[in-house]
């Protein structure tokens, strides 16, 4: 897209107060799903580098559900899900570990590092980053997070590097566990006292009616989302995203956002413009803490 000099200046002027506000702050971005094709990945990587260049400290937490499903299909295996979480037996765990750590993580790191030596791939197994337990036999080797040790993330951020986290954790015995990426992003955002947690999805945000795009919920609160989950208004893969956003906000993150990751440069639209995109989750009372724009 070609902009006139005047339009370019207007865009930069609009971005300035947001750059000033968020410079030095931590932003956790959950990336995954259908937003991970080659073209989208290149744009996403450029956006992450731009954030880093203006002083924001981005952390990328990624999933890889479609890639895991693709590999399982090539091996003649049928994926199964319970409440949006992948049922993970021993064979599926090996596939998830190989795809998330060995393929998807490397692709994201490489895309970012096209712009400079900035990104470092980290698994939840590294330096005890994610300690978890498998407490649902129906799901198999799926982890529930017990603790996060953010020391390795803090060190990378202090070195002006961009951590890219794959969500394979481990239990106390060293057994690897597959963990939902939305869940990890929400917990990490709270543990790191992030200014924002941004969840990239393949829809515009949270819809009151999943079949009607016009029912987008532009802003909501943890209590309202609790009620939606309790009444069954939310189902499937949206539940982990909503629960992760709620966890982040209730643990000190000023706002969480669910936005369409397939929209070009949606991160920049969310962070640096006046236009609200997707769904913003903020505290039940805006007196609890300042709500980010």
PDB file of C-alpha atoms in Angstrom:
ATOM      1  CA  UNK A   1       0.000   0.000   0.000  1.00  0.00           C
ATOM      2  CA  UNK A   2       1.311   3.438  -0.979  1.00  0.00           C
ATOM      3  CA  UNK A   3       0.553   6.370   1.333  1.00  0.00           C
ATOM      4  CA  UNK A   4       0.957  10.048   0.685  1.00  0.00           C
ATOM      5  CA  UNK A   5       3.538  11.837   2.850  1.00  0.00           C
ATOM      6  CA  UNK A   6       0.657  13.488   4.731  1.00  0.00           C
ATOM      7  CA  UNK A   7      -1.041  10.161   5.445  1.00  0.00           C
ATOM      8  CA  UNK A   8       2.239   8.622   6.564  1.00  0.00           C
ATOM      9  CA  UNK A   9       2.845  11.526   8.930  1.00  0.00           C
ATOM     10  CA  UNK A  10      -0.668  11.184  10.344  1.00  0.00           C
ATOM     11  CA  UNK A  11      -0.123   7.479  11.033  1.00  0.00           C
ATOM     12  CA  UNK A  12       3.181   8.137  12.782  1.00  0.00           C
ATOM     13  CA  UNK A  13       1.694  10.975  14.830  1.00  0.00           C
ATOM     14  CA  UNK A  14      -1.156   8.733  15.980  1.00  0.00           C
ATOM     15  CA  UNK A  15       1.320   6.025  16.974  1.00  0.00           C
ATOM     16  CA  UNK A  16       3.616   8.309  18.994  1.00  0.00           C
ATOM     17  CA  UNK A  17       1.688   8.440  22.296  1.00  0.00           C
ATOM     18  CA  UNK A  18       1.224   4.682  22.256  1.00  0.00           C
ATOM     19  CA  UNK A  19       4.930   4.129  21.602  1.00  0.00           C
ATOM     20  CA  UNK A  20       5.761   6.434  24.496  1.00  0.00           C
ATOM     21  CA  UNK A  21       3.269   4.684  26.753  1.00  0.00           C
ATOM     22  CA  UNK A  22       4.377   1.135  26.097  1.00  0.00           C
ATOM     23  CA  UNK A  23       8.112   1.639  25.647  1.00  0.00           C
ATOM     24  CA  UNK A  24       9.855  -0.464  28.280  1.00  0.00           C
ATOM     25  CA  UNK A  25       6.783  -2.597  28.968  1.00  0.00           C
ATOM     26  CA  UNK A  26       6.348  -6.317  28.381  1.00  0.00           C
ATOM     27  CA  UNK A  27       3.766  -7.629  25.913  1.00  0.00           C
ATOM     28  CA  UNK A  28       3.023 -11.345  25.613  1.00  0.00           C
ATOM     29  CA  UNK A  29       1.725 -12.430  22.217  1.00  0.00           C
ATOM     30  CA  UNK A  30       0.175 -15.845  21.661  1.00  0.00           C
ATOM     31  CA  UNK A  31       0.673 -16.853  18.039  1.00  0.00           C
ATOM     32  CA  UNK A  32      -0.665 -19.938  16.329  1.00  0.00           C
ATOM     33  CA  UNK A  33      -3.454 -21.613  14.430  1.00  0.00           C
ATOM     34  CA  UNK A  34      -4.287 -20.645  10.879  1.00  0.00           C
ATOM     35  CA  UNK A  35      -2.357 -17.374  11.252  1.00  0.00           C
ATOM     36  CA  UNK A  36       0.897 -19.277  10.772  1.00  0.00           C
ATOM     37  CA  UNK A  37       1.220 -19.609   7.004  1.00  0.00           C
ATOM     38  CA  UNK A  38       4.330 -18.267   5.289  1.00  0.00           C
ATOM     39  CA  UNK A  39       3.048 -14.814   4.356  1.00  0.00           C
ATOM     40  CA  UNK A  40       1.373 -14.179   7.704  1.00  0.00           C
ATOM     41  CA  UNK A  41       4.482 -15.358   9.543  1.00  0.00           C
ATOM     42  CA  UNK A  42       6.667 -12.877   7.659  1.00  0.00           C
ATOM     43  CA  UNK A  43       4.317  -9.985   8.522  1.00  0.00           C
ATOM     44  CA  UNK A  44       4.014 -11.140  12.115  1.00  0.00           C
ATOM     45  CA  UNK A  45       7.790 -11.311  12.496  1.00  0.00           C
ATOM     46  CA  UNK A  46       8.190  -7.790  11.094  1.00  0.00           C
ATOM     47  CA  UNK A  47       5.574  -6.494  13.559  1.00  0.00           C
ATOM     48  CA  UNK A  48       7.343  -8.145  16.502  1.00  0.00           C
ATOM     49  CA  UNK A  49      10.655  -6.591  15.425  1.00  0.00           C
ATOM     50  CA  UNK A  50       9.036  -3.167  15.068  1.00  0.00           C
ATOM     51  CA  UNK A  51       7.630  -3.489  18.597  1.00  0.00           C
ATOM     52  CA  UNK A  52      11.092  -4.394  19.847  1.00  0.00           C
ATOM     53  CA  UNK A  53      12.657  -1.498  17.949  1.00  0.00           C
ATOM     54  CA  UNK A  54      10.495   1.097  19.723  1.00  0.00           C
ATOM     55  CA  UNK A  55      11.330  -0.228  23.173  1.00  0.00           C
ATOM     56  CA  UNK A  56       8.585  -2.780  23.821  1.00  0.00           C
ATOM     57  CA  UNK A  57       9.713  -6.136  25.221  1.00  0.00           C
ATOM     58  CA  UNK A  58       7.725  -8.746  23.247  1.00  0.00           C
ATOM     59  CA  UNK A  59       7.483 -12.409  24.171  1.00  0.00           C
ATOM     60  CA  UNK A  60       6.023 -14.841  21.645  1.00  0.00           C
ATOM     61  CA  UNK A  61       4.221 -17.937  22.927  1.00  0.00           C
ATOM     62  CA  UNK A  62       3.210 -20.236  20.109  1.00  0.00           C
ATOM     63  CA  UNK A  63       1.017 -23.209  19.484  1.00  0.00           C
ATOM     64  CA  UNK A  64       1.017 -25.395  16.422  1.00  0.00           C
ATOM     65  CA  UNK A  65      -2.255 -27.296  16.395  1.00  0.00           C
ATOM     66  CA  UNK A  66      -2.679 -27.374  12.602  1.00  0.00           C
ATOM     67  CA  UNK A  67       0.908 -28.509  12.113  1.00  0.00           C
ATOM     68  CA  UNK A  68       0.498 -31.266  14.721  1.00  0.00           C
ATOM     69  CA  UNK A  69      -2.759 -32.326  13.069  1.00  0.00           C
ATOM     70  CA  UNK A  70      -1.097 -32.361   9.659  1.00  0.00           C
ATOM     71  CA  UNK A  71       1.722 -34.581  10.895  1.00  0.00           C
ATOM     72  CA  UNK A  72      -0.710 -36.921  12.620  1.00  0.00           C
ATOM     73  CA  UNK A  73      -2.699 -37.188   9.381  1.00  0.00           C
ATOM     74  CA  UNK A  74       0.440 -38.088   7.443  1.00  0.00           C
ATOM     75  CA  UNK A  75       1.035 -40.866   9.965  1.00  0.00           C
ATOM     76  CA  UNK A  76      -2.548 -42.109   9.750  1.00  0.00           C
ATOM     77  CA  UNK A  77      -3.565 -40.912  13.221  1.00  0.00           C
ATOM     78  CA  UNK A  78      -6.867 -39.214  14.066  1.00  0.00           C
ATOM     79  CA  UNK A  79      -6.707 -36.200  16.468  1.00  0.00           C
ATOM     80  CA  UNK A  80      -9.212 -36.139  19.343  1.00  0.00           C
ATOM     81  CA  UNK A  81     -10.206 -33.153  21.478  1.00  0.00           C
ATOM     82  CA  UNK A  82     -11.962 -32.623  24.810  1.00  0.00           C
ATOM     83  CA  UNK A  83     -13.143 -29.055  25.572  1.00  0.00           C
ATOM     84  CA  UNK A  84     -10.748 -27.682  22.986  1.00  0.00           C
ATOM     85  CA  UNK A  85      -7.716 -29.562  24.365  1.00  0.00           C
ATOM     86  CA  UNK A  86      -5.898 -32.200  22.331  1.00  0.00           C
ATOM     87  CA  UNK A  87      -5.970 -35.714  23.752  1.00  0.00           C
ATOM     88  CA  UNK A  88      -2.284 -36.669  23.920  1.00  0.00           C
ATOM     89  CA  UNK A  89      -1.120 -40.256  24.200  1.00  0.00           C
ATOM     90  CA  UNK A  90       2.570 -41.195  24.120  1.00  0.00           C
ATOM     91  CA  UNK A  91       2.749 -41.230  20.322  1.00  0.00           C
ATOM     92  CA  UNK A  92       0.925 -37.917  19.992  1.00  0.00           C
ATOM     93  CA  UNK A  93       3.239 -36.387  22.615  1.00  0.00           C
ATOM     94  CA  UNK A  94       6.297 -37.372  20.569  1.00  0.00           C
ATOM     95  CA  UNK A  95       4.725 -35.766  17.492  1.00  0.00           C
ATOM     96  CA  UNK A  96       3.759 -32.596  19.379  1.00  0.00           C
ATOM     97  CA  UNK A  97       7.233 -32.270  20.866  1.00  0.00           C
ATOM     98  CA  UNK A  98       8.893 -32.738  17.486  1.00  0.00           C
ATOM     99  CA  UNK A  99       6.577 -30.325  15.669  1.00  0.00           C
ATOM    100  CA  UNK A 100       6.413 -27.562  18.311  1.00  0.00           C
ATOM    101  CA  UNK A 101      10.050 -27.514  19.417  1.00  0.00           C
ATOM    102  CA  UNK A 102      11.777 -28.726  16.272  1.00  0.00           C
ATOM    103  CA  UNK A 103       9.724 -27.129  13.518  1.00  0.00           C
ATOM    104  CA  UNK A 104       7.308 -24.364  14.498  1.00  0.00           C
ATOM    105  CA  UNK A 105       9.621 -22.745  17.026  1.00  0.00           C
ATOM    106  CA  UNK A 106      12.489 -22.729  14.559  1.00  0.00           C
ATOM    107  CA  UNK A 107      10.297 -21.239  11.814  1.00  0.00           C
ATOM    108  CA  UNK A 108       9.242 -18.322  14.043  1.00  0.00           C
ATOM    109  CA  UNK A 109      12.768 -17.713  15.320  1.00  0.00           C
ATOM    110  CA  UNK A 110      14.140 -17.737  11.769  1.00  0.00           C
ATOM    111  CA  UNK A 111      11.435 -15.339  10.509  1.00  0.00           C
ATOM    112  CA  UNK A 112      12.244 -12.838  13.261  1.00  0.00           C
ATOM    113  CA  UNK A 113      15.994 -13.199  12.816  1.00  0.00           C
ATOM    114  CA  UNK A 114      15.746 -12.201   9.160  1.00  0.00           C
ATOM    115  CA  UNK A 115      15.618  -8.687  10.644  1.00  0.00           C
ATOM    116  CA  UNK A 116      18.569  -9.145  12.975  1.00  0.00           C
ATOM    117  CA  UNK A 117      19.941 -11.523  15.637  1.00  0.00           C
ATOM    118  CA  UNK A 118      17.073 -10.989  18.067  1.00  0.00           C
ATOM    119  CA  UNK A 119      14.984 -14.114  18.676  1.00  0.00           C
ATOM    120  CA  UNK A 120      15.873 -17.077  20.897  1.00  0.00           C
ATOM    121  CA  UNK A 121      13.805 -20.264  20.941  1.00  0.00           C
ATOM    122  CA  UNK A 122      12.889 -21.622  24.362  1.00  0.00           C
ATOM    123  CA  UNK A 123      10.951 -24.746  25.318  1.00  0.00           C
ATOM    124  CA  UNK A 124       8.960 -24.923  28.518  1.00  0.00           C
ATOM    125  CA  UNK A 125      11.337 -27.751  29.472  1.00  0.00           C
ATOM    126  CA  UNK A 126      14.327 -25.362  29.380  1.00  0.00           C
ATOM    127  CA  UNK A 127      15.630 -24.109  32.749  1.00  0.00           C
ATOM    128  CA  UNK A 128      12.457 -25.346  34.435  1.00  0.00           C
ATOM    129  CA  UNK A 129      10.397 -22.674  32.708  1.00  0.00           C
ATOM    130  CA  UNK A 130       7.088 -24.585  32.918  1.00  0.00           C
ATOM    131  CA  UNK A 131       6.508 -27.114  35.685  1.00  0.00           C
ATOM    132  CA  UNK A 132       3.271 -28.992  35.148  1.00  0.00           C
ATOM    133  CA  UNK A 133       1.327 -32.111  36.040  1.00  0.00           C
ATOM    134  CA  UNK A 134      -0.913 -34.480  34.110  1.00  0.00           C
ATOM    135  CA  UNK A 135      -4.082 -34.653  36.187  1.00  0.00           C
ATOM    136  CA  UNK A 136      -6.740 -35.613  33.613  1.00  0.00           C
ATOM    137  CA  UNK A 137      -6.473 -39.249  32.478  1.00  0.00           C
ATOM    138  CA  UNK A 138      -8.954 -38.513  29.680  1.00  0.00           C
ATOM    139  CA  UNK A 139      -6.429 -36.117  28.106  1.00  0.00           C
ATOM    140  CA  UNK A 140      -3.300 -38.235  28.660  1.00  0.00           C
ATOM    141  CA  UNK A 141       0.006 -36.343  28.568  1.00  0.00           C
ATOM    142  CA  UNK A 142      -1.597 -32.906  28.725  1.00  0.00           C
ATOM    143  CA  UNK A 143      -0.171 -30.666  31.393  1.00  0.00           C
ATOM    144  CA  UNK A 144      -1.817 -28.401  33.926  1.00  0.00           C
ATOM    145  CA  UNK A 145       0.673 -25.677  34.859  1.00  0.00           C
ATOM    146  CA  UNK A 146       1.860 -25.773  38.475  1.00  0.00           C
ATOM    147  CA  UNK A 147       4.554 -23.095  38.385  1.00  0.00           C
ATOM    148  CA  UNK A 148       6.503 -20.974  35.932  1.00  0.00           C
ATOM    149  CA  UNK A 149      10.111 -20.031  36.536  1.00  0.00           C
ATOM    150  CA  UNK A 150      10.567 -16.845  34.521  1.00  0.00           C
ATOM    151  CA  UNK A 151      14.310 -16.507  35.214  1.00  0.00           C
ATOM    152  CA  UNK A 152      15.348 -17.535  31.696  1.00  0.00           C
ATOM    153  CA  UNK A 153      12.777 -15.180  30.142  1.00  0.00           C
ATOM    154  CA  UNK A 154      13.917 -12.298  32.344  1.00  0.00           C
ATOM    155  CA  UNK A 155      17.535 -12.875  31.356  1.00  0.00           C
ATOM    156  CA  UNK A 156      16.728 -12.901  27.663  1.00  0.00           C
ATOM    157  CA  UNK A 157      14.658  -9.721  27.957  1.00  0.00           C
ATOM    158  CA  UNK A 158      17.464  -8.023  29.894  1.00  0.00           C
ATOM    159  CA  UNK A 159      19.756  -8.845  26.954  1.00  0.00           C
ATOM    160  CA  UNK A 160      17.271  -7.144  24.575  1.00  0.00           C
ATOM    161  CA  UNK A 161      16.383 -10.492  22.999  1.00  0.00           C
ATOM    162  CA  UNK A 162      12.963 -11.809  21.989  1.00  0.00           C
ATOM    163  CA  UNK A 163      11.983 -15.108  23.651  1.00  0.00           C
ATOM    164  CA  UNK A 164       9.934 -17.476  21.485  1.00  0.00           C
ATOM    165  CA  UNK A 165       8.348 -20.081  23.755  1.00  0.00           C
ATOM    166  CA  UNK A 166       7.095 -23.520  22.702  1.00  0.00           C
ATOM    167  CA  UNK A 167       4.658 -24.957  25.194  1.00  0.00           C
ATOM    168  CA  UNK A 168       6.072 -28.354  26.057  1.00  0.00           C
ATOM    169  CA  UNK A 169       6.548 -28.451  29.820  1.00  0.00           C
ATOM    170  CA  UNK A 170       7.677 -31.140  32.252  1.00  0.00           C
ATOM    171  CA  UNK A 171       6.512 -32.648  35.522  1.00  0.00           C
ATOM    172  CA  UNK A 172       8.631 -33.203  38.635  1.00  0.00           C
ATOM    173  CA  UNK A 173      10.045 -36.453  37.192  1.00  0.00           C
ATOM    174  CA  UNK A 174      11.063 -34.844  33.903  1.00  0.00           C
ATOM    175  CA  UNK A 175       8.176 -36.333  31.914  1.00  0.00           C
ATOM    176  CA  UNK A 176       7.366 -34.041  29.005  1.00  0.00           C
ATOM    177  CA  UNK A 177       3.784 -32.740  28.806  1.00  0.00           C
ATOM    178  CA  UNK A 178       1.866 -30.963  26.074  1.00  0.00           C
ATOM    179  CA  UNK A 179       0.315 -27.716  27.360  1.00  0.00           C
ATOM    180  CA  UNK A 180      -2.224 -25.480  25.688  1.00  0.00           C
ATOM    181  CA  UNK A 181      -0.447 -22.392  24.318  1.00  0.00           C
ATOM    182  CA  UNK A 182      -3.243 -19.970  25.267  1.00  0.00           C
ATOM    183  CA  UNK A 183      -3.017 -21.177  28.861  1.00  0.00           C
ATOM    184  CA  UNK A 184       0.753 -20.700  28.974  1.00  0.00           C
ATOM    185  CA  UNK A 185       0.510 -17.220  27.448  1.00  0.00           C
ATOM    186  CA  UNK A 186      -2.000 -16.093  30.068  1.00  0.00           C
ATOM    187  CA  UNK A 187       0.027 -17.495  32.960  1.00  0.00           C
ATOM    188  CA  UNK A 188       3.315 -16.074  31.670  1.00  0.00           C
ATOM    189  CA  UNK A 189       1.742 -12.649  31.152  1.00  0.00           C
ATOM    190  CA  UNK A 190       0.604 -12.582  34.760  1.00  0.00           C
ATOM    191  CA  UNK A 191       3.920 -13.879  36.107  1.00  0.00           C
ATOM    192  CA  UNK A 192       5.890 -11.297  34.109  1.00  0.00           C
ATOM    193  CA  UNK A 193       3.611  -8.377  35.055  1.00  0.00           C
ATOM    194  CA  UNK A 194       3.002  -7.728  31.369  1.00  0.00           C
ATOM    195  CA  UNK A 195       1.202  -4.607  30.200  1.00  0.00           C
ATOM    196  CA  UNK A 196      -0.808  -6.595  27.659  1.00  0.00           C
ATOM    197  CA  UNK A 197      -1.523 -10.135  26.597  1.00  0.00           C
ATOM    198  CA  UNK A 198      -2.592 -10.492  22.967  1.00  0.00           C
ATOM    199  CA  UNK A 199      -4.146 -13.722  21.698  1.00  0.00           C
ATOM    200  CA  UNK A 200      -4.156 -14.089  17.916  1.00  0.00           C
ATOM    201  CA  UNK A 201      -7.095 -16.155  16.679  1.00  0.00           C
ATOM    202  CA  UNK A 202      -8.645 -16.892  13.288  1.00  0.00           C
ATOM    203  CA  UNK A 203     -11.805 -14.835  13.977  1.00  0.00           C
ATOM    204  CA  UNK A 204     -12.341 -11.133  14.681  1.00  0.00           C
ATOM    205  CA  UNK A 205     -12.570 -11.729  18.415  1.00  0.00           C
ATOM    206  CA  UNK A 206     -15.138 -13.111  20.825  1.00  0.00           C
ATOM    207  CA  UNK A 207     -18.576 -13.458  19.265  1.00  0.00           C
ATOM    208  CA  UNK A 208     -21.809 -13.608  21.269  1.00  0.00           C
ATOM    209  CA  UNK A 209     -23.120 -15.827  18.470  1.00  0.00           C
ATOM    210  CA  UNK A 210     -20.295 -17.877  16.924  1.00  0.00           C
ATOM    211  CA  UNK A 211     -22.201 -18.025  13.628  1.00  0.00           C
ATOM    212  CA  UNK A 212     -22.787 -14.265  13.381  1.00  0.00           C
ATOM    213  CA  UNK A 213     -19.727 -12.014  12.864  1.00  0.00           C
ATOM    214  CA  UNK A 214     -21.857  -8.948  13.654  1.00  0.00           C
ATOM    215  CA  UNK A 215     -22.108 -10.043  17.310  1.00  0.00           C
ATOM    216  CA  UNK A 216     -18.490  -9.157  18.119  1.00  0.00           C
ATOM    217  CA  UNK A 217     -18.012  -8.291  21.795  1.00  0.00           C
ATOM    218  CA  UNK A 218     -15.613  -5.347  21.706  1.00  0.00           C
ATOM    219  CA  UNK A 219     -15.009  -5.111  25.462  1.00  0.00           C
ATOM    220  CA  UNK A 220     -15.793  -7.358  28.400  1.00  0.00           C
ATOM    221  CA  UNK A 221     -14.661  -8.338  31.903  1.00  0.00           C
ATOM    222  CA  UNK A 222     -13.570 -11.525  33.655  1.00  0.00           C
ATOM    223  CA  UNK A 223     -16.898 -11.789  35.501  1.00  0.00           C
ATOM    224  CA  UNK A 224     -18.882 -11.540  32.279  1.00  0.00           C
ATOM    225  CA  UNK A 225     -16.698 -14.196  30.680  1.00  0.00           C
ATOM    226  CA  UNK A 226     -17.078 -16.488  33.705  1.00  0.00           C
ATOM    227  CA  UNK A 227     -20.825 -16.268  33.219  1.00  0.00           C
ATOM    228  CA  UNK A 228     -20.572 -17.069  29.500  1.00  0.00           C
ATOM    229  CA  UNK A 229     -18.465 -20.155  30.213  1.00  0.00           C
ATOM    230  CA  UNK A 230     -20.789 -21.240  33.017  1.00  0.00           C
ATOM    231  CA  UNK A 231     -23.898 -21.006  30.859  1.00  0.00           C
ATOM    232  CA  UNK A 232     -22.311 -22.883  27.969  1.00  0.00           C
ATOM    233  CA  UNK A 233     -22.309 -19.835  25.689  1.00  0.00           C
ATOM    234  CA  UNK A 234     -18.673 -20.623  24.850  1.00  0.00           C
ATOM    235  CA  UNK A 235     -17.401 -23.953  23.644  1.00  0.00           C
ATOM    236  CA  UNK A 236     -14.468 -25.720  22.017  1.00  0.00           C
ATOM    237  CA  UNK A 237     -11.187 -23.949  21.326  1.00  0.00           C
ATOM    238  CA  UNK A 238     -12.471 -20.561  22.501  1.00  0.00           C
ATOM    239  CA  UNK A 239     -12.672 -21.748  26.124  1.00  0.00           C
ATOM    240  CA  UNK A 240      -8.879 -21.971  26.714  1.00  0.00           C
ATOM    241  CA  UNK A 241      -8.415 -18.522  25.125  1.00  0.00           C
ATOM    242  CA  UNK A 242     -11.072 -16.942  27.322  1.00  0.00           C
ATOM    243  CA  UNK A 243      -9.773 -18.641  30.470  1.00  0.00           C
ATOM    244  CA  UNK A 244      -6.224 -17.524  29.633  1.00  0.00           C
ATOM    245  CA  UNK A 245      -7.324 -13.908  29.106  1.00  0.00           C
ATOM    246  CA  UNK A 246      -9.249 -13.969  32.388  1.00  0.00           C
ATOM    247  CA  UNK A 247      -6.237 -15.400  34.245  1.00  0.00           C
ATOM    248  CA  UNK A 248      -3.941 -12.723  32.828  1.00  0.00           C
ATOM    249  CA  UNK A 249      -6.204  -9.828  33.823  1.00  0.00           C
ATOM    250  CA  UNK A 250      -6.863 -11.243  37.280  1.00  0.00           C
ATOM    251  CA  UNK A 251      -3.112 -11.552  37.824  1.00  0.00           C
ATOM    252  CA  UNK A 252      -2.197  -7.958  37.114  1.00  0.00           C
ATOM    253  CA  UNK A 253      -2.137  -7.627  33.332  1.00  0.00           C
ATOM    254  CA  UNK A 254      -3.844  -4.343  32.472  1.00  0.00           C
ATOM    255  CA  UNK A 255      -5.723  -5.770  29.489  1.00  0.00           C
ATOM    256  CA  UNK A 256      -5.949  -8.882  27.355  1.00  0.00           C
ATOM    257  CA  UNK A 257      -6.977  -8.868  23.707  1.00  0.00           C
ATOM    258  CA  UNK A 258      -8.368 -11.494  21.339  1.00  0.00           C
ATOM    259  CA  UNK A 259      -7.809 -10.363  17.760  1.00  0.00           C
ATOM    260  CA  UNK A 260      -7.806 -11.845  14.262  1.00  0.00           C
ATOM    261  CA  UNK A 261      -4.254 -12.923  13.543  1.00  0.00           C
ATOM    262  CA  UNK A 262      -4.966 -13.217   9.825  1.00  0.00           C
ATOM    263  CA  UNK A 263      -5.538  -9.445   9.591  1.00  0.00           C
ATOM    264  CA  UNK A 264      -2.336  -7.865   8.229  1.00  0.00           C
ATOM    265  CA  UNK A 265      -0.376  -6.084  10.971  1.00  0.00           C
ATOM    266  CA  UNK A 266      -3.120  -6.572  13.551  1.00  0.00           C
ATOM    267  CA  UNK A 267      -0.570  -6.237  16.367  1.00  0.00           C
ATOM    268  CA  UNK A 268       0.338  -2.748  15.208  1.00  0.00           C
ATOM    269  CA  UNK A 269      -3.335  -1.812  14.871  1.00  0.00           C
ATOM    270  CA  UNK A 270      -3.953  -2.979  18.425  1.00  0.00           C
ATOM    271  CA  UNK A 271      -0.918  -1.360  20.002  1.00  0.00           C
ATOM    272  CA  UNK A 272      -0.349   1.841  18.069  1.00  0.00           C
ATOM    273  CA  UNK A 273      -3.669   3.177  16.756  1.00  0.00           C
ATOM    274  CA  UNK A 274      -6.867   4.644  18.177  1.00  0.00           C
ATOM    275  CA  UNK A 275      -8.973   2.009  16.426  1.00  0.00           C
ATOM    276  CA  UNK A 276     -10.133  -0.780  18.718  1.00  0.00           C
ATOM    277  CA  UNK A 277      -9.870  -4.217  17.146  1.00  0.00           C
ATOM    278  CA  UNK A 278     -11.102  -7.558  18.387  1.00  0.00           C
ATOM    279  CA  UNK A 279     -12.187  -8.120  21.974  1.00  0.00           C
ATOM    280  CA  UNK A 280     -10.571  -6.414  24.955  1.00  0.00           C
ATOM    281  CA  UNK A 281     -10.799  -7.947  28.427  1.00  0.00           C
ATOM    282  CA  UNK A 282     -10.173  -5.519  31.261  1.00  0.00           C
ATOM    283  CA  UNK A 283     -10.655  -5.646  35.037  1.00  0.00           C
ATOM    284  CA  UNK A 284     -14.146  -5.814  36.500  1.00  0.00           C
ATOM    285  CA  UNK A 285     -13.556  -2.420  38.078  1.00  0.00           C
ATOM    286  CA  UNK A 286     -11.467   0.164  36.282  1.00  0.00           C
ATOM    287  CA  UNK A 287     -10.468   1.438  39.713  1.00  0.00           C
ATOM    288  CA  UNK A 288      -8.483  -1.748  40.323  1.00  0.00           C
ATOM    289  CA  UNK A 289      -5.795  -0.662  37.879  1.00  0.00           C
ATOM    290  CA  UNK A 290      -5.426   1.553  34.866  1.00  0.00           C
ATOM    291  CA  UNK A 291      -6.966   0.111  31.699  1.00  0.00           C
ATOM    292  CA  UNK A 292      -4.774   0.319  28.620  1.00  0.00           C
ATOM    293  CA  UNK A 293      -6.294   1.803  25.473  1.00  0.00           C
TER     294      UNK A 293
END
